[in-house]
Coordinates of N, CA and C and ligand atoms in Angstrom, one line a residue:
X1 N -25.7 36.4 55.3 CA -24.0 36.2 55.6 C -23.5 35.0 54.6
X2 N -22.1 35.1 54.4 CA -21.7 34.0 53.7 C -21.3 33.0 54.7
X3 N -21.4 31.9 54.7 CA -20.8 30.6 55.6 C -19.6 30.9 56.3
X4 N -19.1 30.7 57.1 CA -17.9 30.5 57.9 C -17.7 29.3 57.8
X5 N -16.4 28.5 57.3 CA -16.4 27.2 57.2 C -14.9 26.8 57.9
X6 N -14.6 26.4 59.1 CA -13.6 26.1 59.8 C -12.8 25.1 59.3
X7 N -11.8 25.1 59.0 CA -11.1 23.4 58.3 C -9.8 23.7 59.2
X8 N -9.0 22.6 59.1 CA -7.9 22.4 59.7 C -7.6 20.8 60.5
X9 N -6.7 20.8 61.1 CA -6.2 19.4 61.4 C -7.0 19.0 62.7
X10 N -6.9 17.8 63.2 CA -7.6 17.2 64.2 C -7.0 18.0 65.8
X11 N -7.9 18.6 66.3 CA -7.4 19.3 67.5 C -7.4 20.5 67.4
X12 N -7.3 21.1 66.3 CA -7.2 22.7 65.9 C -7.9 23.7 66.5
X13 N -9.4 23.0 67.0 CA -10.3 23.6 68.0 C -11.3 24.4 66.8
X14 N -11.7 23.6 65.9 CA -12.9 24.0 64.9 C -14.0 23.8 65.8
X15 N -14.6 22.5 66.6 CA -15.8 23.1 67.4 C -15.8 23.8 68.3
X16 N -15.1 24.0 68.9 CA -15.0 24.7 70.3 C -15.2 26.2 69.9
X17 N -14.1 26.7 68.9 CA -14.1 28.0 68.3 C -15.7 28.1 67.2
X18 N -15.9 27.1 66.7 CA -17.4 27.0 65.6 C -18.4 27.5 66.8
X19 N -18.5 26.7 67.7 CA -19.7 27.0 68.9 C -19.8 28.3 69.3
X20 N -18.7 28.9 69.8 CA -18.7 30.3 70.2 C -18.8 31.4 69.2
X21 N -18.1 31.2 68.2 CA -18.4 32.0 66.8 C -19.7 32.2 66.4
X22 N -20.3 31.1 66.5 CA -22.0 31.0 66.0 C -22.8 31.8 66.6
X23 N -22.3 31.7 68.0 CA -23.3 32.7 69.1 C -23.0 34.2 68.9
X24 N -21.3 34.4 68.9 CA -21.2 35.9 68.6 C -21.9 36.6 67.0
X25 N -22.1 35.4 66.1 CA -22.5 36.3 65.0 C -24.1 35.8 64.8
X26 N -24.6 35.3 65.7 CA -25.9 35.0 65.8 C -26.6 34.1 64.8
X27 N -25.8 33.2 64.4 CA -25.9 32.2 63.3 C -25.8 30.9 63.8
X28 N -26.4 29.8 62.8 CA -26.7 28.6 63.4 C -25.1 28.0 63.3
X29 N -24.9 26.7 64.0 CA -23.6 26.0 64.3 C -23.8 24.8 63.6
X30 N -23.2 24.4 62.8 CA -23.0 22.9 62.2 C -21.6 22.3 62.1
X31 N -21.5 21.1 63.0 CA -20.3 20.1 62.9 C -20.8 19.0 61.9
X32 N -20.3 18.8 60.8 CA -20.5 18.1 59.7 C -20.5 16.4 60.4
X33 N -19.2 16.3 61.6 CA -19.2 15.0 62.2 C -20.5 14.6 63.1
X34 N -20.8 15.7 63.9 CA -21.8 15.6 64.7 C -23.2 15.3 64.1
X35 N -23.3 15.8 62.5 CA -24.6 15.5 61.7 C -24.5 14.2 61.5
X36 N -23.3 13.8 60.8 CA -22.9 12.4 60.5 C -23.4 11.4 61.5
X37 N -23.0 11.6 62.6 CA -23.2 10.9 64.3 C -24.9 10.7 64.3
X38 N -25.6 11.9 64.2 CA -26.8 11.9 64.4 C -27.7 11.3 63.3
X39 N -27.3 11.3 62.0 CA -28.1 10.7 61.3 C -28.1 9.1 61.1
X40 N -26.6 8.9 61.5 CA -26.3 7.4 61.2 C -26.7 6.6 62.7
X41 N -26.6 7.2 63.8 CA -26.8 7.0 65.1 C -25.5 6.3 65.5
X42 N -24.3 6.6 64.8 CA -22.9 6.0 65.3 C -22.0 6.9 65.4
X43 N -21.1 6.6 66.4 CA -20.1 7.4 66.2 C -18.8 7.2 65.2
X44 N -18.1 8.2 65.2 CA -17.4 8.5 64.1 C -16.5 7.3 63.9
X45 N -16.1 6.7 65.1 CA -14.8 5.7 65.1 C -15.8 4.3 65.1
X46 N -17.1 4.2 65.2 CA -17.9 2.8 64.8 C -17.6 2.9 63.3
X47 N -18.1 4.0 62.4 CA -18.3 3.9 61.1 C -17.1 3.5 60.5
X48 N -15.7 4.0 61.0 CA -14.7 3.6 60.6 C -14.6 2.1 60.9
X49 N -14.6 1.7 62.1 CA -14.5 0.1 62.2 C -15.2 -0.8 61.3
X50 N -16.4 -0.4 61.1 CA -17.5 -1.3 60.7 C -17.5 -1.0 59.2
X51 N -17.3 0.1 58.8 CA -17.4 0.1 57.1 C -16.2 0.7 56.4
X52 N -15.3 1.3 57.3 CA -14.3 1.5 56.7 C -14.0 3.4 56.6
X53 N -12.9 3.6 56.5 CA -12.7 5.0 55.9 C -13.3 5.6 54.8
X54 N -13.4 4.8 53.7 CA -14.0 5.3 52.5 C -15.5 5.5 52.6
X55 N -16.0 4.7 53.5 CA -17.2 4.7 53.6 C -17.9 5.9 54.3
X56 N -17.0 6.2 55.5 CA -17.1 7.6 56.3 C -17.2 8.9 55.4
X57 N -15.9 8.8 54.3 CA -15.6 9.7 53.0 C -16.9 10.2 52.6
X58 N -17.3 9.0 52.0 CA -18.8 9.2 51.3 C -19.9 10.0 52.0
X59 N -20.2 9.6 53.1 CA -21.0 10.3 54.1 C -20.3 11.7 54.3
X60 N -19.4 12.1 54.5 CA -18.8 13.1 54.6 C -19.3 14.1 53.5
X61 N -19.2 13.7 52.5 CA -19.0 14.4 51.0 C -20.3 14.7 51.0
X62 N -21.5 13.8 51.2 CA -22.9 13.9 51.2 C -23.2 15.3 52.1
X63 N -22.6 15.0 53.2 CA -23.1 16.1 54.2 C -22.4 17.5 53.9
X64 N -21.3 17.4 53.8 CA -20.7 18.9 53.3 C -21.6 19.3 52.1
X65 N -22.1 18.8 50.8 CA -22.7 19.2 49.9 C -23.8 19.8 50.1
X66 N -24.7 19.0 51.3 CA -26.0 19.5 51.8 C -26.0 20.6 52.5
X67 N -24.7 20.8 53.3 CA -24.7 21.8 54.4 C -24.6 23.1 53.4
X68 N -23.9 22.6 52.4 CA -23.2 23.9 52.0 C -23.8 24.8 51.0
X69 N -25.1 24.0 50.9 CA -26.3 24.7 50.1 C -27.0 26.2 50.6
X70 N -26.8 26.1 52.3 CA -27.5 27.1 52.9 C -26.6 28.1 53.4
X71 N -27.2 29.3 53.7 CA -26.2 30.6 54.3 C -26.4 30.5 55.7
X72 N -25.6 31.8 56.0 CA -25.8 32.2 57.5 C -25.3 31.3 58.6
X73 N -24.2 30.2 58.3 CA -24.2 29.2 59.3 C -22.5 29.2 59.6
X74 N -22.2 28.9 60.8 CA -20.8 28.7 60.9 C -20.7 27.1 61.0
X75 N -19.6 26.6 60.0 CA -19.5 25.5 59.8 C -18.0 24.8 60.1
X76 N -18.2 23.7 61.0 CA -16.6 22.9 61.3 C -17.0 21.4 60.5
X77 N -15.7 21.3 59.5 CA -15.7 20.1 59.0 C -14.4 19.2 59.6
X78 N -14.4 18.1 59.3 CA -13.6 17.0 59.9 C -12.2 17.5 59.1
X79 N -11.3 17.2 59.7 CA -9.9 17.6 59.4 C -9.4 17.0 57.9
X80 N -10.2 16.0 57.3 CA -10.0 15.1 56.3 C -11.0 15.8 55.1
X81 N -11.7 16.6 55.9 CA -12.9 17.0 54.5 C -12.4 17.7 53.5
X82 N -11.5 18.9 53.5 CA -11.1 19.5 52.3 C -10.0 18.8 51.6
X83 N -9.6 17.5 51.7 CA -8.8 16.7 50.9 C -9.4 16.3 49.7
X84 N -10.9 16.3 49.6 CA -11.5 16.3 48.5 C -11.9 17.6 47.8
X85 N -11.2 17.6 46.8 CA -11.8 18.9 45.7 C -13.2 19.1 45.4
X86 N -13.9 18.1 45.7 CA -15.5 18.3 45.4 C -16.1 18.9 46.8
X87 N -15.5 18.6 47.9 CA -16.0 19.4 48.9 C -15.5 20.9 49.1
X88 N -14.4 20.9 48.8 CA -13.7 22.1 48.8 C -15.0 23.1 47.9
X89 N -14.9 22.8 46.7 CA -15.7 23.3 45.8 C -17.1 23.9 46.4
X90 N -17.8 22.4 47.0 CA -19.3 22.9 47.3 C -18.7 24.1 48.7
X91 N -18.2 23.8 49.5 CA -17.9 25.0 50.8 C -17.7 26.1 50.3
X92 N -16.9 26.6 49.1 CA -16.5 27.6 48.8 C -17.5 28.2 47.9
X93 N -18.7 27.6 47.7 CA -19.8 28.1 46.7 C -20.5 29.6 47.5
X94 N -20.9 28.9 49.2 CA -21.2 30.0 49.9 C -20.4 30.2 51.0
X95 N -19.3 29.9 51.3 CA -18.9 30.5 51.8 C -17.0 30.7 51.9
X96 N -16.5 31.3 53.3 CA -15.4 31.6 53.4 C -14.4 30.7 54.5
X97 N -13.5 30.1 53.9 CA -12.8 29.0 54.3 C -11.6 29.5 55.3
X98 N -11.8 29.3 56.7 CA -10.9 30.0 57.4 C -10.1 28.4 58.3
X99 N -9.0 28.6 57.7 CA -7.8 27.6 58.3 C -7.4 28.1 59.8
X100 N -7.7 26.9 60.8 CA -7.3 27.0 62.1 C -5.7 26.4 62.1
X101 N -4.8 27.0 62.2 CA -3.5 26.3 62.3 C -2.8 26.1 63.7
X102 N -2.2 25.3 63.7 CA -1.8 24.8 65.2 C -0.4 23.8 65.2
X103 N 0.6 24.2 65.9 CA 1.8 23.7 65.8 C 1.7 21.9 66.0
X104 N 2.8 21.1 65.7 CA 2.5 19.5 66.0 C 2.2 19.3 67.4
X105 N 2.9 20.0 68.4 CA 3.1 19.9 69.7 C 1.8 20.2 70.5
X106 N 0.8 21.2 70.0 CA -0.1 21.8 70.3 C -1.4 20.4 70.0
X107 N -1.3 20.1 68.7 CA -2.3 19.4 68.1 C -2.1 17.9 68.7
X108 N -0.9 17.7 69.4 CA -0.8 16.2 69.8 C -1.5 16.8 71.4
X109 N -1.0 17.7 72.0 CA -1.6 17.9 73.4 C -3.3 17.7 73.3
X110 N -3.9 18.2 72.5 CA -5.3 18.4 72.1 C -6.1 17.1 72.0
X111 N -5.6 16.4 71.3 CA -5.9 15.4 70.5 C -5.3 13.9 71.6
X112 N -4.5 13.9 72.6 CA -4.1 13.0 73.2 C -5.2 12.7 74.6
X113 N -5.3 11.4 74.7 CA -6.4 10.9 75.5 C -7.9 10.8 75.2
X114 N -8.0 11.2 74.2 CA -9.7 11.0 73.6 C -9.5 9.8 72.9
X115 N -10.8 9.3 72.5 CA -10.5 7.9 71.8 C -11.6 8.3 70.4
X116 N -11.5 9.2 70.2 CA -12.7 9.8 69.4 C -12.1 9.6 67.9
X117 N -10.7 9.6 67.8 CA -10.4 9.7 66.4 C -9.7 8.4 66.0
X118 N -10.4 8.3 65.1 CA -9.7 6.6 64.7 C -8.4 6.6 64.3
X119 N -8.2 7.8 63.2 CA -6.7 7.8 62.8 C -5.8 7.9 63.6
X120 N -6.2 8.5 64.7 CA -5.0 8.4 65.5 C -4.6 7.1 66.6
X121 N -5.4 6.3 66.5 CA -5.6 5.1 67.3 C -4.5 4.1 66.8
X122 N -3.1 5.0 67.1 CA -2.1 4.1 66.3 C -1.2 4.0 67.6
X123 N 0.1 3.3 67.5 CA 0.9 3.2 68.6 C 1.8 4.4 68.9
X124 N 2.1 5.1 67.8 CA 2.9 6.6 68.0 C 2.1 7.8 67.5
X125 N 0.8 8.2 68.2 CA 0.3 9.1 67.5 C 0.7 10.7 67.3
X126 N 1.8 10.7 67.8 CA 2.6 12.2 67.5 C 3.2 12.1 66.1
X127 N 3.8 11.1 65.9 CA 4.5 10.6 64.2 C 3.3 10.7 63.5
X128 N 2.1 10.1 63.7 CA 1.2 10.1 62.7 C 0.7 11.4 62.6
X129 N 0.5 12.3 63.6 CA 0.2 13.8 63.3 C 1.4 14.3 62.3
X130 N 2.1 14.2 62.8 CA 3.2 14.6 61.9 C 3.3 14.3 60.4
X131 N 3.0 13.1 60.2 CA 3.0 12.5 58.7 C 1.7 13.0 58.2
X132 N 0.4 13.2 59.0 CA -0.6 13.4 58.3 C -0.6 15.1 57.8
X133 N 0.2 15.9 58.7 CA 0.0 17.3 58.7 C 1.0 17.4 57.4
X134 N 2.1 16.7 57.3 CA 3.2 17.1 56.3 C 2.3 17.0 54.8
X135 N 1.6 15.8 55.1 CA 0.6 15.7 53.7 C -0.7 16.7 53.3
X136 N -0.9 17.3 54.7 CA -2.2 17.9 54.6 C -1.8 19.5 54.4
X137 N -1.2 20.1 54.8 CA -0.5 21.6 55.4 C -0.6 22.1 54.4
X138 N -0.1 21.7 52.9 CA -0.3 22.4 51.9 C -1.6 22.6 51.3
X139 N -2.5 21.6 51.5 CA -3.8 21.7 50.9 C -4.4 22.8 52.0
X140 N -4.3 22.5 53.3 CA -5.2 23.5 53.9 C -4.9 24.9 53.8
X141 N -3.2 25.2 53.3 CA -3.0 26.6 53.1 C -3.6 26.9 51.7
X142 N -3.7 26.0 51.0 CA -4.2 26.4 49.5 C -5.5 26.9 49.4
X143 N -6.4 25.9 50.0 CA -7.7 26.3 49.9 C -8.2 27.3 50.8
X144 N -7.4 27.8 51.8 CA -7.9 28.7 52.9 C -7.9 30.0 52.4
X145 N -9.1 30.7 52.7 CA -9.2 32.2 52.3 C -8.5 33.0 53.5
X146 N -8.4 32.6 54.7 CA -8.1 33.1 55.8 C -7.2 32.1 56.7
X147 N -6.1 32.5 57.1 CA -5.2 31.5 58.1 C -5.0 31.9 59.4
X148 N -5.3 31.5 60.4 CA -5.2 31.9 61.8 C -4.4 31.1 62.7
X149 N -3.5 31.3 63.0 CA -2.4 30.5 63.7 C -3.0 30.5 65.1
X150 N -3.4 29.5 65.6 CA -4.4 29.3 67.0 C -3.2 28.8 68.3
X151 N -2.0 28.6 67.6 CA -1.2 27.6 68.8 C -0.8 28.8 70.0
X152 N -0.9 29.7 70.1 CA -0.9 30.7 71.5 C -2.1 31.4 71.9
X153 N -3.1 30.9 71.0 CA -4.2 31.5 71.5 C -5.5 30.9 72.2
X154 N -6.4 31.3 73.1 CA -7.4 30.8 73.7 C -8.5 30.8 72.9
X155 N -9.8 29.9 72.9 CA -10.9 30.2 72.1 C -11.4 31.5 71.8
X156 N -11.8 32.3 72.7 CA -12.0 33.8 72.7 C -11.2 34.6 71.9
X157 N -9.9 34.2 72.0 CA -9.0 35.1 71.1 C -9.1 34.5 69.9
X158 N -9.2 33.7 69.5 CA -9.4 32.9 68.1 C -11.0 33.5 67.6
X159 N -12.0 33.4 68.2 CA -13.2 34.0 67.9 C -13.0 35.3 67.5
X160 N -12.4 36.2 68.3 CA -12.4 37.9 67.8 C -11.5 38.0 66.9
X161 N -10.0 37.2 66.6 CA -9.4 37.2 65.3 C -10.3 36.6 64.0
X162 N -10.9 35.5 64.1 CA -11.7 35.3 63.1 C -12.9 36.3 62.7
X163 N -13.7 36.9 63.6 CA -14.3 38.3 63.2 C -13.6 39.4 62.8
X164 N -12.7 39.8 63.4 CA -11.8 40.6 62.6 C -11.6 40.3 61.1
X165 N -10.9 39.4 60.9 CA -10.7 38.7 59.5 C -12.0 38.8 58.7
X166 N -13.0 38.4 59.2 CA -14.1 38.2 58.1 C -14.6 39.5 57.9
X167 N -14.3 40.5 59.0 CA -15.3 41.9 59.0 C -14.1 42.5 57.7
X168 N -12.8 42.0 57.6 CA -11.8 43.0 56.6 C -12.3 42.2 55.2
X169 N -12.8 41.1 55.1 CA -13.2 40.4 54.0 C -14.3 40.9 53.4
X170 N -15.3 41.2 54.5 CA -16.4 41.7 53.7 C -16.7 43.1 54.6
X171 N -16.0 44.2 54.2 CA -16.4 45.5 54.9 C -17.8 45.9 54.9
X172 N -18.5 46.3 55.9 CA -19.7 47.0 55.5 C -20.7 45.6 55.7
Ligands
LIG201 C1 -10.4 13.1 60.1 C2 -10.9 14.2 61.3 C3 -12.0 14.0 62.3 C4 -13.2 13.1 61.9 C5 -12.4 11.6 61.5 C6 -11.4 11.9 60.3 C7 -9.7 13.6 59.5 O1 -12.6 15.3 62.5 O2 -13.6 13.5 60.6 O3 -12.1 11.0 62.7 O4 -9.1 12.9 58.6 O5 -8.7 14.4 59.9 P1 -12.1 16.3 63.5 O6 -10.9 17.1 62.6 O7 -12.9 17.1 64.0 O8 -11.3 15.6 64.6

């Protein structure tokens, strides 16, 4: 099976959907942020604070390239991963890119209250989400093979939508 790569903004549900989808497909689940945390022994927010965003992006690209070499995986990547063209190329080599889309209000609700996301540790996180989304939305749409609006869906509903869509992409 080709990899199923979940892309989209922070709070889109990539990790929750990815874990469940991987179980359904009997494939392994890889979350590139978790892999980076495991390997460095640091949380993403510590990497940002101690080494800066560029250092994180470098680790992210290395990790994306490495995981893209294998097949039969569900891969969730961080919300900024597909902004680098080299990451997109690597992920597309063995994978289908599924954009989990959600409205601004939903993304805000799903991300507020956690301190795991350094880019949203700002005085007005909602405005920051809006600003980043306006920059990124076009990229997500453009690189995606499949787009699913998750705003009104539960995790199991998104999982079955993704299964249906990848089935249509690869009939039989
Ligand atoms: C980022 C998203 C985060 C993480 C990092 C940067 C981004 O992952 O990679 O904080 O640039 O959107 P999630 O999308 O899983 O929250």
